Each structure stands twice: as structure tokens, then as C-alpha cells.
Coordinates of C-alpha atoms and ligand atoms in Angstrom, one line a residue:
M1 CA 16.3 -10.0 55.8
R2 CA 12.9 -10.7 57.2
L3 CA 10.9 -13.6 55.8
S4 CA 8.4 -11.2 54.1
Q5 CA 11.3 -9.6 52.2
V6 CA 12.5 -13.0 51.2
G7 CA 9.1 -13.8 49.9
A8 CA 8.9 -10.5 48.0
C9 CA 12.2 -11.2 46.4
V10 CA 11.2 -14.7 45.3
L11 CA 7.9 -13.4 44.0
L12 CA 9.6 -10.6 42.1
A13 CA 12.1 -13.1 40.6
V14 CA 9.2 -15.3 39.5
V15 CA 7.3 -12.3 38.0
S16 CA 10.4 -11.1 36.2
I17 CA 10.9 -14.5 34.6
Q18 CA 7.3 -14.7 33.6
L19 CA 7.7 -11.3 31.7
V20 CA 10.2 -12.9 29.3
P21 CA 8.2 -14.5 26.5
C22 CA 9.5 -18.0 26.1
K23 CA 7.6 -19.2 23.0
G24 CA 5.3 -18.0 20.3
Q25 CA 5.7 -14.6 18.6
A26 CA 8.2 -12.2 20.1
T27 CA 6.2 -9.4 21.7
E28 CA 8.9 -7.6 23.5
F29 CA 9.1 -3.9 22.9
L30 CA 12.3 -2.6 21.4
F31 CA 13.5 0.7 22.6
G32 CA 15.6 2.7 20.3
T33 CA 15.5 5.2 17.5
F34 CA 15.4 5.0 13.7
P35 CA 18.5 5.6 11.5
D36 CA 19.3 9.3 11.0
N37 CA 18.1 9.5 7.4
F38 CA 14.9 7.6 8.0
W39 CA 11.9 9.8 7.1
W40 CA 8.2 10.1 8.2
S41 CA 5.3 10.8 6.0
T42 CA 1.5 10.7 5.9
A43 CA -0.8 10.0 3.0
T44 CA -4.1 10.5 1.2
S45 CA -5.5 9.9 -2.2
S46 CA -7.4 12.2 -4.6
Y47 CA -10.9 10.6 -4.7
Q48 CA -10.9 10.0 -0.9
I49 CA -10.3 13.6 0.1
E50 CA -10.6 16.1 -2.7
G51 CA -14.3 16.4 -3.5
A52 CA -14.8 19.1 -6.2
W53 CA -15.9 16.3 -8.5
N54 CA -17.4 18.5 -11.2
V55 CA -15.2 21.7 -11.3
S56 CA -12.5 23.2 -13.5
G57 CA -13.0 20.9 -16.4
K58 CA -12.5 17.6 -14.5
G59 CA -14.0 14.6 -16.3
L60 CA -16.0 11.8 -14.7
N61 CA -14.0 8.9 -13.2
I62 CA -15.2 5.5 -12.3
W63 CA -15.7 6.3 -8.6
D64 CA -18.0 9.3 -9.5
T65 CA -20.0 6.9 -11.6
Y66 CA -20.0 4.1 -9.0
C67 CA -21.0 6.2 -6.0
H68 CA -23.8 7.9 -7.9
V69 CA -25.5 4.6 -8.3
G70 CA -27.5 4.0 -5.1
G71 CA -26.7 0.8 -3.2
N72 CA -23.0 0.5 -4.3
V73 CA -21.6 2.3 -1.3
N74 CA -22.4 2.1 2.4
N75 CA -25.1 4.7 3.2
N76 CA -24.9 5.8 -0.4
D77 CA -22.0 8.1 0.5
T78 CA -20.0 9.7 -2.3
G79 CA -16.7 11.5 -2.7
D80 CA -18.5 14.5 -4.3
V81 CA -17.3 16.7 -1.4
A82 CA -15.3 14.3 0.8
C83 CA -12.9 16.4 2.9
D84 CA -13.0 19.2 0.4
S85 CA -9.2 19.1 0.2
Y86 CA -9.3 20.4 -3.3
N87 CA -10.1 23.7 -1.6
K88 CA -8.7 23.2 1.8
Y89 CA -5.2 21.9 1.0
D90 CA -3.6 24.9 2.9
E91 CA -5.3 23.7 6.0
D92 CA -4.1 20.1 5.4
I93 CA -0.6 21.4 5.1
K94 CA -0.9 23.1 8.4
L95 CA -1.8 19.8 10.0
M96 CA 1.2 18.1 8.4
K97 CA 3.5 20.9 9.7
E98 CA 2.1 20.3 13.2
L99 CA 2.7 16.6 12.9
G100 CA 6.3 17.2 11.8
V101 CA 6.3 14.9 8.8
S102 CA 8.9 15.6 6.1
H103 CA 6.9 14.1 3.3
Y104 CA 3.3 13.9 2.0
R105 CA 2.1 11.2 -0.2
F106 CA -1.0 12.2 -2.3
S107 CA -2.4 11.2 -5.7
I108 CA -3.4 12.9 -8.9
S109 CA -6.9 12.7 -10.2
W110 CA -6.2 11.6 -13.8
A111 CA -9.6 13.0 -15.0
R112 CA -8.6 16.5 -13.9
I113 CA -5.6 16.3 -16.3
F114 CA -7.2 14.3 -19.1
P115 CA -10.9 14.6 -18.7
D116 CA -11.6 11.7 -21.1
G117 CA -8.4 9.9 -20.2
T118 CA -6.5 10.7 -23.3
K119 CA -4.0 13.4 -24.0
A120 CA -6.3 14.9 -26.6
S121 CA -8.4 16.2 -23.7
Y122 CA -5.5 17.9 -21.8
N123 CA -6.8 20.3 -19.2
Q124 CA -4.4 22.9 -17.9
A125 CA -6.6 23.7 -14.9
G126 CA -5.8 20.3 -13.5
I127 CA -2.1 20.8 -13.8
D128 CA -2.5 24.2 -12.2
H129 CA -4.2 22.8 -9.2
Y130 CA -1.5 20.2 -8.4
E131 CA 1.2 22.7 -9.1
K132 CA -0.3 25.0 -6.5
L133 CA -0.4 22.1 -4.1
V134 CA 3.2 21.1 -4.7
D135 CA 4.4 24.8 -4.4
A136 CA 2.5 25.1 -1.1
L137 CA 4.0 21.9 0.3
K138 CA 7.5 23.0 -0.7
A139 CA 7.0 26.4 0.8
N140 CA 6.4 24.5 4.0
D141 CA 9.4 22.2 3.6
I142 CA 7.3 19.2 2.9
I143 CA 8.5 16.9 0.2
P144 CA 5.8 15.7 -2.2
M145 CA 5.5 12.0 -3.1
I146 CA 3.0 11.6 -5.9
T147 CA 0.9 8.6 -6.8
L148 CA -0.2 8.7 -10.4
Y149 CA -3.0 6.1 -10.1
H150 CA -4.9 5.7 -6.9
W151 CA -8.0 4.0 -8.4
D152 CA -9.9 6.9 -10.0
L153 CA -9.8 5.9 -13.7
P154 CA -11.4 8.3 -16.1
Q155 CA -14.8 6.9 -17.0
A156 CA -14.2 7.2 -20.7
L157 CA -11.4 4.7 -20.4
Q158 CA -13.6 2.3 -18.4
D159 CA -16.1 2.5 -21.2
M160 CA -13.6 0.8 -23.5
G161 CA -12.9 -2.0 -21.0
G162 CA -10.7 -0.3 -18.4
W163 CA -7.6 -2.2 -17.3
T164 CA -8.6 -5.3 -19.3
N165 CA -8.0 -3.2 -22.5
E166 CA -4.3 -3.0 -23.3
S167 CA -4.7 0.3 -25.0
L168 CA -4.6 1.7 -21.5
I169 CA -0.9 1.1 -21.4
G170 CA -0.4 3.9 -23.9
H171 CA -3.0 6.2 -22.3
F172 CA -1.4 5.7 -18.9
N173 CA 2.0 6.5 -20.3
D174 CA 0.7 9.7 -22.0
Y175 CA -0.7 10.8 -18.6
A176 CA 2.5 9.9 -16.7
D177 CA 4.6 11.6 -19.3
V178 CA 2.7 14.9 -18.9
M179 CA 2.9 14.7 -15.1
F180 CA 6.7 14.1 -15.3
E181 CA 7.1 17.0 -17.8
K182 CA 4.9 19.5 -15.8
L183 CA 5.6 18.6 -12.2
G184 CA 8.8 16.6 -12.5
P185 CA 11.0 19.7 -12.1
K186 CA 9.5 20.1 -8.6
V187 CA 8.8 16.5 -7.6
D188 CA 11.3 13.7 -7.2
L189 CA 9.3 10.9 -5.7
W190 CA 6.8 9.1 -7.9
L191 CA 4.6 6.1 -7.5
T192 CA 3.0 4.7 -10.7
F193 CA 0.2 2.6 -9.1
N194 CA -1.2 2.2 -5.7
E195 CA -2.2 -1.4 -4.7
P196 CA -2.9 -3.0 -8.1
F197 CA -4.0 -6.0 -6.3
V198 CA -7.0 -4.1 -4.9
V199 CA -7.8 -2.6 -8.3
C200 CA -7.9 -6.0 -10.0
W201 CA -9.5 -8.1 -7.2
L202 CA -12.0 -5.7 -5.7
G203 CA -12.7 -3.9 -9.0
Y204 CA -12.7 -6.7 -11.5
G205 CA -12.9 -9.8 -9.4
V206 CA -15.5 -9.5 -6.7
G207 CA -17.0 -6.2 -7.9
A208 CA -16.9 -4.5 -4.4
H209 CA -15.1 -1.5 -5.8
A210 CA -15.6 0.6 -9.0
P211 CA -16.0 -0.5 -11.8
G212 CA -17.9 -3.3 -10.0
I213 CA -17.0 -6.1 -12.4
K214 CA -17.3 -9.7 -11.2
E215 CA -15.0 -11.8 -13.3
A216 CA -12.8 -13.3 -10.7
G217 CA -11.1 -15.9 -12.7
T218 CA -10.4 -13.9 -15.9
S219 CA -10.6 -10.1 -15.9
T220 CA -8.8 -10.0 -12.6
Y221 CA -5.7 -11.6 -14.3
E222 CA -6.1 -9.4 -17.4
C223 CA -6.3 -6.3 -15.3
A224 CA -3.0 -7.1 -13.5
H225 CA -1.3 -7.9 -16.8
T226 CA -2.2 -4.5 -18.2
I227 CA -1.2 -2.7 -15.0
I228 CA 2.2 -4.4 -14.8
K229 CA 2.9 -3.5 -18.4
S230 CA 1.6 0.1 -17.8
H231 CA 3.9 0.5 -14.8
A232 CA 6.9 -0.7 -16.7
K233 CA 6.3 1.6 -19.7
A234 CA 5.8 4.6 -17.5
W235 CA 9.0 3.7 -15.5
H236 CA 11.0 3.5 -18.7
T237 CA 9.6 6.9 -19.8
Y238 CA 10.8 8.4 -16.6
D239 CA 14.1 6.6 -16.9
T240 CA 14.9 7.5 -20.5
K241 CA 13.3 10.9 -20.8
Y242 CA 13.4 12.6 -17.4
R243 CA 15.8 10.9 -14.9
A244 CA 19.0 12.6 -16.1
T245 CA 17.6 16.1 -15.6
Q246 CA 15.1 15.5 -12.8
K247 CA 17.1 13.0 -10.8
G248 CA 14.1 11.6 -9.0
K249 CA 13.0 8.1 -8.0
I250 CA 10.0 6.1 -9.3
G251 CA 8.4 2.9 -8.2
I252 CA 5.2 1.1 -7.6
T253 CA 3.4 0.6 -4.3
L254 CA 2.1 -2.9 -3.6
D255 CA -0.1 -4.0 -0.7
S256 CA 0.4 -7.2 1.1
D257 CA -0.9 -8.8 4.2
W258 CA 1.4 -11.2 5.9
K259 CA 0.3 -14.9 5.4
E260 CA 1.4 -17.0 8.3
A261 CA 1.2 -20.8 8.1
F262 CA -1.6 -22.0 10.4
N263 CA 0.6 -24.7 11.7
A264 CA 4.2 -23.9 11.0
S265 CA 5.2 -27.6 11.6
N266 CA 2.9 -28.8 8.9
P267 CA 4.7 -28.6 5.4
D268 CA 1.3 -28.4 3.7
D269 CA 0.3 -25.3 5.7
V270 CA 3.7 -23.7 5.0
A271 CA 3.4 -24.4 1.3
A272 CA -0.1 -22.9 1.3
A273 CA 1.0 -19.8 3.1
D274 CA 3.8 -19.3 0.5
R275 CA 1.4 -19.8 -2.3
A276 CA -0.9 -17.2 -0.8
M277 CA 2.1 -14.8 -0.5
Q278 CA 3.0 -15.4 -4.2
F279 CA -0.6 -14.9 -5.3
K280 CA -0.9 -11.6 -3.4
L281 CA 2.5 -9.9 -3.4
G282 CA 4.5 -12.1 -5.8
W283 CA 1.8 -11.5 -8.5
F284 CA 3.2 -8.0 -9.0
A285 CA 6.5 -8.0 -7.2
H286 CA 8.0 -11.1 -8.9
P287 CA 7.7 -9.7 -12.4
I288 CA 9.0 -6.3 -11.4
F289 CA 11.7 -7.3 -8.9
V290 CA 12.8 -10.8 -9.9
N291 CA 12.6 -11.9 -13.6
G292 CA 9.8 -10.1 -15.5
D293 CA 7.4 -12.9 -15.0
Y294 CA 4.8 -14.2 -12.5
P295 CA 5.9 -16.6 -9.8
E296 CA 6.2 -20.2 -11.1
V297 CA 3.9 -21.5 -8.3
M298 CA 1.2 -19.1 -9.4
K299 CA 1.5 -19.8 -13.1
A300 CA 1.4 -23.5 -12.5
A301 CA -1.7 -23.3 -10.2
V302 CA -3.8 -21.2 -12.6
Y303 CA -2.7 -23.3 -15.5
N304 CA -3.6 -26.5 -13.7
K305 CA -7.0 -25.2 -12.7
S306 CA -7.7 -23.9 -16.2
M307 CA -6.9 -27.4 -17.6
A308 CA -9.1 -29.0 -15.1
Q309 CA -11.9 -26.8 -16.4
G310 CA -11.3 -28.0 -19.9
L311 CA -9.9 -24.7 -21.2
D312 CA -7.1 -24.9 -23.8
A313 CA -5.0 -22.2 -22.2
S314 CA -4.4 -20.7 -18.8
R315 CA -6.8 -18.0 -17.6
Q316 CA -3.7 -16.1 -16.7
P317 CA -2.2 -14.3 -19.7
S318 CA 1.6 -14.7 -20.2
F319 CA 4.3 -12.2 -21.0
T320 CA 6.5 -12.5 -24.1
E321 CA 10.2 -12.6 -23.7
A322 CA 10.5 -9.0 -24.8
E323 CA 7.8 -7.9 -22.3
K324 CA 9.7 -9.7 -19.5
Q325 CA 12.8 -7.8 -20.3
E326 CA 10.8 -4.6 -20.3
I327 CA 9.2 -5.3 -16.9
K328 CA 12.2 -6.7 -15.0
G329 CA 14.0 -4.1 -12.9
T330 CA 11.5 -1.3 -13.2
H331 CA 11.9 0.0 -9.7
D332 CA 14.0 2.5 -7.7
F333 CA 12.7 1.3 -4.4
F334 CA 10.0 -1.1 -3.0
G335 CA 6.8 0.7 -2.0
L336 CA 4.8 -1.3 0.5
N337 CA 1.3 -0.9 2.0
H338 CA 0.5 -3.1 5.0
Y339 CA -2.4 -3.4 7.4
T340 CA -3.0 -7.0 8.6
T341 CA -2.1 -10.7 8.8
Q342 CA -3.9 -14.0 8.2
L343 CA -3.3 -17.6 9.0
I344 CA -3.3 -19.9 6.0
E345 CA -4.1 -23.6 5.5
P346 CA -4.6 -25.5 2.2
R347 CA -8.0 -25.9 0.8
D348 CA -9.4 -27.4 -2.4
W349 CA -11.9 -25.0 -3.9
E350 CA -14.6 -26.0 -6.3
F351 CA -14.7 -22.9 -8.4
E352 CA -12.2 -20.9 -10.3
S353 CA -11.1 -17.4 -9.3
W354 CA -8.0 -15.7 -8.2
E355 CA -8.9 -16.6 -4.6
Q356 CA -9.6 -20.2 -5.3
D357 CA -6.8 -20.8 -7.8
Q358 CA -4.3 -20.5 -4.9
E359 CA -5.9 -23.4 -3.0
A360 CA -5.5 -21.7 0.3
K361 CA -7.9 -20.6 3.0
E362 CA -7.5 -17.6 5.3
I363 CA -8.2 -17.9 9.0
R364 CA -8.1 -15.1 11.6
D365 CA -7.1 -15.9 15.0
P366 CA -10.0 -14.9 17.3
S367 CA -7.5 -13.5 19.8
W368 CA -6.4 -10.8 17.4
P369 CA -7.9 -7.4 18.3
D370 CA -10.5 -6.0 15.9
S371 CA -10.6 -2.6 14.2
G372 CA -13.3 -0.6 12.5
S373 CA -12.9 -2.7 9.4
D374 CA -13.9 -6.4 9.3
W375 CA -10.8 -7.3 7.2
L376 CA -8.3 -5.6 9.5
K377 CA -7.2 -7.5 12.6
V378 CA -4.4 -6.0 14.6
V379 CA -1.3 -8.2 14.3
P380 CA 1.8 -6.1 14.6
W381 CA 4.4 -8.9 14.3
G382 CA 3.1 -9.7 10.8
L383 CA 4.8 -6.5 9.5
R384 CA 8.2 -7.5 10.7
K385 CA 7.9 -10.9 9.0
L386 CA 6.6 -9.3 5.8
L387 CA 9.5 -6.9 5.7
S388 CA 11.9 -9.8 6.0
F389 CA 10.0 -11.6 3.2
V390 CA 10.5 -8.6 1.0
K391 CA 14.1 -8.5 1.8
D392 CA 14.7 -12.2 1.2
N393 CA 12.6 -12.4 -2.0
Y394 CA 13.1 -9.1 -3.8
G395 CA 16.8 -8.3 -3.5
N396 CA 17.2 -6.2 -0.4
Q397 CA 15.7 -3.1 -1.9
E398 CA 15.2 0.2 -0.1
I399 CA 11.7 -0.1 1.3
I400 CA 9.3 2.8 1.6
I401 CA 6.3 1.9 3.7
T402 CA 3.8 4.0 1.8
E403 CA 0.8 3.1 4.0
N404 CA 0.1 1.6 7.4
G405 CA -2.8 2.5 9.8
V406 CA -6.0 1.4 11.3
S407 CA -9.7 2.3 11.2
I408 CA -12.1 2.9 14.1
Q409 CA -15.8 3.3 13.9
S410 CA -17.0 5.8 16.5
N411 CA -20.5 7.0 17.4
T412 CA -19.4 10.4 18.6
K413 CA -16.7 12.9 17.9
E414 CA -15.4 12.6 21.4
D415 CA -14.9 8.9 21.0
A416 CA -13.2 9.4 17.6
L417 CA -10.8 11.9 19.1
N418 CA -9.8 9.6 22.0
D419 CA -8.4 6.9 19.7
Q420 CA -6.2 4.9 22.1
A421 CA -6.7 1.9 19.9
R422 CA -5.0 3.7 17.0
I423 CA -2.1 4.8 19.3
D424 CA -1.7 1.1 20.3
Y425 CA -1.7 0.1 16.6
Y426 CA 0.9 2.6 15.6
R427 CA 3.1 1.9 18.6
G428 CA 3.0 -1.8 17.9
Y429 CA 3.5 -1.7 14.2
I430 CA 6.1 1.0 14.1
N431 CA 8.0 -0.9 16.7
E432 CA 8.1 -3.9 14.4
V433 CA 9.5 -1.7 11.7
L434 CA 12.3 -0.7 14.1
K435 CA 12.9 -4.4 14.9
A436 CA 13.1 -5.1 11.1
I437 CA 15.7 -2.4 10.7
R438 CA 17.8 -3.0 13.9
L439 CA 17.5 -6.8 14.4
D440 CA 16.9 -8.1 10.8
N441 CA 18.9 -5.6 8.8
V442 CA 15.9 -4.8 6.5
N443 CA 16.6 -1.6 4.6
V444 CA 13.4 0.3 5.4
I445 CA 14.0 4.0 4.7
A446 CA 10.6 5.6 5.4
Y447 CA 7.2 5.2 7.1
T448 CA 3.9 6.6 6.0
A449 CA 0.9 6.8 8.3
W450 CA -2.5 6.2 6.6
S451 CA -4.1 8.6 6.8
L452 CA -3.8 12.3 7.4
L453 CA -7.5 12.7 7.5
D454 CA -10.7 10.7 8.0
N455 CA -11.8 10.2 4.5
F456 CA -14.0 8.4 2.0
E457 CA -13.2 4.8 2.7
W458 CA -14.4 3.5 -0.7
S459 CA -17.3 1.2 -0.5
R460 CA -17.5 1.6 3.2
G461 CA -18.2 5.3 2.8
Y462 CA -17.4 7.5 5.8
A463 CA -18.2 4.8 8.4
E464 CA -14.6 3.6 8.8
R465 CA -12.3 6.4 9.9
F466 CA -8.6 6.0 9.3
G467 CA -7.5 9.5 10.0
L468 CA -5.0 11.1 12.4
H469 CA -7.4 14.0 12.2
Y470 CA -11.1 13.9 12.7
V471 CA -13.2 15.4 9.9
D472 CA -16.8 16.4 10.5
F473 CA -18.6 15.3 7.4
D474 CA -21.9 16.8 8.5
D475 CA -20.5 20.3 8.5
P476 CA -20.2 21.9 5.1
A477 CA -16.9 23.5 6.2
R478 CA -15.5 20.0 6.9
P479 CA -13.5 21.1 10.0
R480 CA -10.5 19.0 11.0
T481 CA -9.6 18.2 14.6
A482 CA -6.4 16.4 15.7
K483 CA -7.0 13.1 17.4
E484 CA -4.9 11.8 20.3
S485 CA -3.1 9.6 17.8
A486 CA -1.9 12.8 15.9
K487 CA -0.3 14.0 19.1
Y488 CA 1.3 10.5 19.6
I489 CA 2.7 10.4 16.1
K490 CA 4.0 14.0 16.5
Q491 CA 5.9 12.9 19.5
L492 CA 7.1 9.7 17.9
I493 CA 8.5 11.7 14.9
K494 CA 10.1 14.2 17.2
D495 CA 11.8 11.4 19.2
H496 CA 12.6 9.7 15.9
G497 CA 11.3 6.4 17.4
F498 CA 11.2 5.1 20.9
P499 CA 14.1 6.4 22.9
D500 CA 14.3 4.6 26.3
T501 CA 13.5 7.7 28.4
S502 CA 13.2 5.6 31.5
G503 CA 16.9 4.7 30.9
G504 CA 18.7 4.9 34.3
S505 CA 15.8 3.9 36.5
K506 CA 14.9 1.0 34.3
K507 CA 18.4 -0.4 34.5
Q508 CA 18.4 0.1 38.3
G509 CA 15.1 -1.7 38.4
S510 CA 16.5 -4.7 36.6
A511 CA 19.6 -4.7 38.7
I512 CA 17.4 -4.9 41.8
V513 CA 15.3 -7.7 40.2
G514 CA 18.5 -9.5 39.4
L515 CA 19.9 -9.2 42.9
C516 CA 16.7 -10.3 44.4
S517 CA 16.6 -13.4 42.1
V518 CA 20.0 -14.4 43.2
L519 CA 19.2 -13.8 46.9
G520 CA 15.9 -15.7 46.5
V521 CA 17.7 -18.7 45.0
I522 CA 20.4 -18.7 47.7
L523 CA 17.8 -18.3 50.5
L524 CA 15.7 -21.1 49.0
K525 CA 18.8 -23.4 49.0
L526 CA 19.6 -22.4 52.6
F527 CA 16.1 -23.1 53.9
N528 CA 15.7 -26.4 52.0
Ligands
NAG1 C1 -21.4 20.1 -8.8 O1 -22.0 19.1 -7.9 C2 -22.6 19.7 -6.8 C3 -23.1 18.6 -5.9 O2 -22.0 18.0 -5.3 C4 -23.8 20.6 -7.3 O3 -24.4 21.2 -6.2 C5 -23.3 21.6 -8.3 O4 -24.4 22.2 -8.8 C6 -22.5 20.9 -9.4 N1 -21.9 21.9 -10.2 C7 -22.0 21.9 -11.5 C8 -21.2 23.0 -12.3 O5 -22.5 21.0 -12.2
NAG2 C1 -29.3 3.9 -1.3 O1 -29.8 3.9 -2.6 C2 -30.6 2.8 -2.9 C3 -31.0 2.8 -4.4 O2 -31.4 4.1 -4.7 C4 -31.9 2.8 -2.0 O3 -32.7 1.7 -2.2 C5 -31.4 2.8 -0.5 O4 -32.5 3.0 0.3 C6 -30.4 3.9 -0.3 N1 -29.8 3.8 1.1 C7 -29.7 4.8 1.9 C8 -29.1 4.4 3.2 O5 -30.1 5.9 1.7
NAG3 C1 -9.8 -0.9 -26.4 O1 -9.5 0.5 -26.6 C2 -9.5 0.9 -28.0 C3 -9.1 2.4 -28.0 O2 -8.0 2.8 -27.3 C4 -10.8 0.7 -28.7 O3 -10.7 1.0 -30.0 C5 -11.2 -0.8 -28.5 O4 -12.5 -0.9 -29.0 C6 -11.1 -1.2 -27.0 N1 -11.4 -2.6 -26.9 C7 -12.5 -3.0 -26.3 C8 -12.7 -4.5 -26.2 O5 -13.4 -2.2 -25.8
NAG4 C1 1.1 -29.4 13.2 O1 1.6 -30.2 12.2 C2 2.4 -31.3 12.7 C3 3.0 -32.0 11.5 O2 1.9 -32.3 10.6 C4 1.5 -32.2 13.5 O3 2.3 -33.2 14.0 C5 0.9 -31.4 14.7 O4 0.0 -32.2 15.4 C6 0.2 -30.2 14.2 N1 -0.2 -29.3 15.3 C7 -1.5 -29.0 15.5 C8 -1.7 -28.1 16.6 O5 -2.4 -29.3 14.7
NAG5 C1 -2.0 -30.1 -10.9 O1 -3.1 -30.9 -10.7 C2 -2.7 -32.3 -10.4 C3 -4.0 -33.0 -10.2 O2 -5.0 -32.6 -11.0 C4 -1.9 -32.3 -9.1 O3 -1.5 -33.6 -8.9 C5 -0.7 -31.4 -9.3 O4 0.0 -31.4 -8.1 C6 -1.1 -30.0 -9.7 N1 0.1 -29.2 -9.9 C7 0.2 -28.0 -9.4 C8 1.4 -27.3 -9.7 O5 -0.7 -27.5 -8.8

């Protein structure tokens, strides 16, 4: 061997050693495929895509009201037309066929079924619309997964207090019952609520979503209390009245960030991160999956803060024993939405709100890549840790990832279509799902990409695009165009993961590196 070759070998050996991460978060890519019965889905929600806000007997919902007040939503955008999917669902189904998904998660607009929220106002035209959609999906071999509540509460129910009024438990149950009765023969995957955390915090806490209430230390907790009981009641209705004949599955879908201790060697940071997880995911998951009640650490913290304020009871309502029995175990799977991660350290807050009761502070590592949404930093490894947390805390359930995805803001259509950042996001996050399954034995059974289409991103209007397909909101026809990420997801689904296509040559490569390293070491010894 010539000296230059020796040098090259040594260099190669050094480089190959450098490529192995020695500390910090594991970033190594895992090649491999998903289990055979793992399935792929994409998702939307009624208000974000349907439009048709004033047709066929539909009543007003809280997002109609909220958007029609100037200043509530970025650019005063509304969902009046949105993607016009109420009329263009056939086109949406073609896009799904092209992607190769086996499932489609969408939501029902309650106010199309019960225009005033109550069963007295039953509107057959609403059922007819969703039945046509379900039939069209099934004709295309796409399995519907229906969310009953994805945030668009009939306005008439808001007028009596919305989710802070426990009479909604009965109204929601009436609505769920009708949907099971009418569509249940054709649908066997149901979600009661989508992200109750967001409903109660953004809607009743900080007021950044409809109905725009800012009662962060009180109504937020009451909202969650009513929603948990509503979920449980609807689950039991399905369980006792429909399960035997319809044989479907019903659960709730909870959103959670991963909360990583800022300093994992500092017990105070670790405790704060756990508190933050309990306040966010445990708030809903603990009653439903553990014992019918809120996490102890959460109850104690809110109680403590309430006492310090001079109140005579906790601001967080409590469940009776009978209610705990009714709530506990109301799940057939664990529905999980996930987007991002934060670092957590303890912090004493002066004021009282859901956020401050937990005495924790969120920090975002400046090195984490940004997205089109200020709250969404790209941190793929957080998903793997979250999945293990769910497994360890909630009894190793079947987990359906019901949402995961990323927004991008683009100035031109061309930019929007060339969404390499979204491909990177999906590749990274979905690979962490594979690691959770293959390396951590987490029972994840499905993955849902949010979203099929660019759509109405709530108070951000149309500025933050989450779609695999571009929608031109300036064109009355709302044409859709596949982005590069749609092609990527299509291939990923076809491959059922990340098969190591470089197989042989890669192994040869590492054999050469290995040989060179050995030679390098021997030569170094000889020449020293
Ligand atoms: C429905 O709303 C649209 C605007 O989005 C309006 O042009 C139309 O006249 C309304 N239709 C009815 C029946 O009120
Ligand atoms: C939105 O509506 C508000 C209130 O009507 C108005 O002051 C504001 O200029 C509007 N913004 C845009 C971008 O049109
Ligand atoms: C709660 O709803 C019921 C009707 O279902 C209504 O009679 C009552 O006034 C509401 N409570 C509040 C505080 O609005
Ligand atoms: C992390 O916490 C440990 C234990 O409190 C402390 O010794 C260490 O200095 C901290 N590390 C940093 C980077 O702050
Ligand atoms: C309650 O507050 C006291 C001080 O006011 C504190 O010492 C104690 O640790 C707190 N307990 C909980 C569970 O937060």
C-alpha cells in the first residue's frame, strides 16, 4: 500500500467513527418496514375543509360565528368556502387513491345533523351528505374513521355555555347515538373528540380559538370535565347499544407534545417535565386509561394554588366515585396527535391558570428547525419518547397516530409544491414511529398524515399550510395539486416503510470501512 492509501484508510476510519453518535439523542436512521397489518391514513376536519357553511339546513357553529367577527382570524379568513370539500369530496377521494392510503379520517359537522345542537332539530340532509361520502370512500376501498367532534360546536349550544354546561353531555350523546345508528352499519372506527386539550385551553382559556373565552383558571377545567364525561357517555352508548351488531371500535384522540426535562440530571427539571406531561396528556388520558380520575400531581397542584388564592375549593372540579367508574376504561385504542416537543424547567408563576398551575416553563431549543407555525419546532425524537410514555403509563394500548404533520408558509405555489422540509419532517417522524415499534415494542398500529389538503388552519387562516396537496384558495374552483411530499408519502406507503434498498452495496461499503480501519490501526502501530 502506498502512503496516500494508508492515509485515506485512516481518514475513512476516523470519519466512520465520527458518524456514530456517541451521546445525546439517537439520530441514527432505522431502515426497515412496518408490521404487515400496520395501516396508513390521512386526515381532515369538517370546518377546515368543507365550506358550504349555509346550505342544506346546516345550523351555525361557533367557528362560523367566530370567523365572521373581523379581527379574530388572521387576514379575516373564514371557512365559508375553505376547500369546498362538501362539494368536491370525489376529487379528494381520487387524491387519497393516488396516495395509496387505506383509511381516511374526517369529522362530522354537528350543526349539519342537529342545526341547533339538539335532536329536536334533526336534519336528514346532513346525514345524507355523510352517507354519500362514506359510500364513495368504501366504493374506493378506503375505510372511514369518523371524528364526531372536531371543534365546530353548534352555536345554539354555545349560547347556553358550551362545554362549561354539563347539559352538553346529553346533547353530545344524542348526536353520537344518531351517528352510530345511521352510519354505524357502514363505519367501524369512531373517535369521540379531537384534541380536547385544544378545545379547552385555546377556546376557554386563552381565547385564541372559538368561542374566544378567556377564563384560563376556571372554565378551562370545567370544559375538560364536561368533555371527559361526554366522551364516556358516548362510549358506553356505543358499547351497550351498537357494539354487538356493528363490531366497531371507538376511542378518543388526545394531542400531546413531548415534554423533555431541560436538564435530565436535575430532579427538579425531571419533576417539572412530568408535571407538564400530566397536565397536558394525563389530564384526559389518566381518567380514561388509568382510574377514572385526574392525575394526583395535577389535582394537588391546582388545589394548592386554589388554596393559596384563598378559595374554599379547588378550581378543578372533581369526579364522583360513580363518575370515575363510568369514565375508567372507555377506550378501544389510544388515539394520539403529535407535532412537537418542548424542554421544561420549573417555574413559580404569579397568576392562576391551567398553564401556571403546573409550575413549569417551556423552552425551545434554538437549534430545532422551525416550521410555518411558531409553536411547531421540528423534533422527531420526541415522538418516540412520547410513544414510550403512552405505553408505560396507559397500559400498552393499541395506538393509532391520528395526526402528525407540519406547516410551511410559502409565497408562491411553486415554493409550496417543492416542500422538501415537509418530506424531511415526515421521514424523520415516521422513522421514529418505526423505532418505537421495532426497538421499544410500542404497539402502534396506524399512522395518519395531517393533512390531505392545505386547509383553514383555525385562527391562522390560510397562511399556514399543512397539506400534502396544495389548494389554490384564490381560485373559486379550489384546484388541488400534489406536492412533492405527496409523492414521498405515496412511495413510503408503497414500501410500507423504509426498506434498505441500498442493501448489498451498503454492506460492502461498511466491510471496506471495517477492513480499512483494521489496516489503519495495524499500519499506525507498525510505523510508530
Ligand atoms: C351563503 O353564503 C355565501 C357566502 O359564503 C353567500 O354568497 C350566499 O348567498 C349564502 N347563501 C344563503 C342561502 O344564504
Ligand atoms: C379584519 O377586520 C377588522 C374588523 O372589521 C378590520 O379592522 C381589519 O382591518 C380587517 N383585516 C383585514 C386584513 O382585512
Ligand atoms: C345549560 O343548559 C340548559 C339547557 O340544556 C339550560 O337550561 C341552562 O340555562 C344552561 N345553563 C347555563 C348556565 O347557561
Ligand atoms: C444539570 O443538573 C445537575 C444536577 O442538578 C447539575 O449538577 C448540572 O450542572 C446541570 N447541568 C447543566 C448544564 O446545567
Ligand atoms: C403546596 O404548596 C406548599 C407551599 O405553599 C408547598 O410546600 C407544597 O409542596 C405544595 N404541594 C404541592 C403538591 O404542590
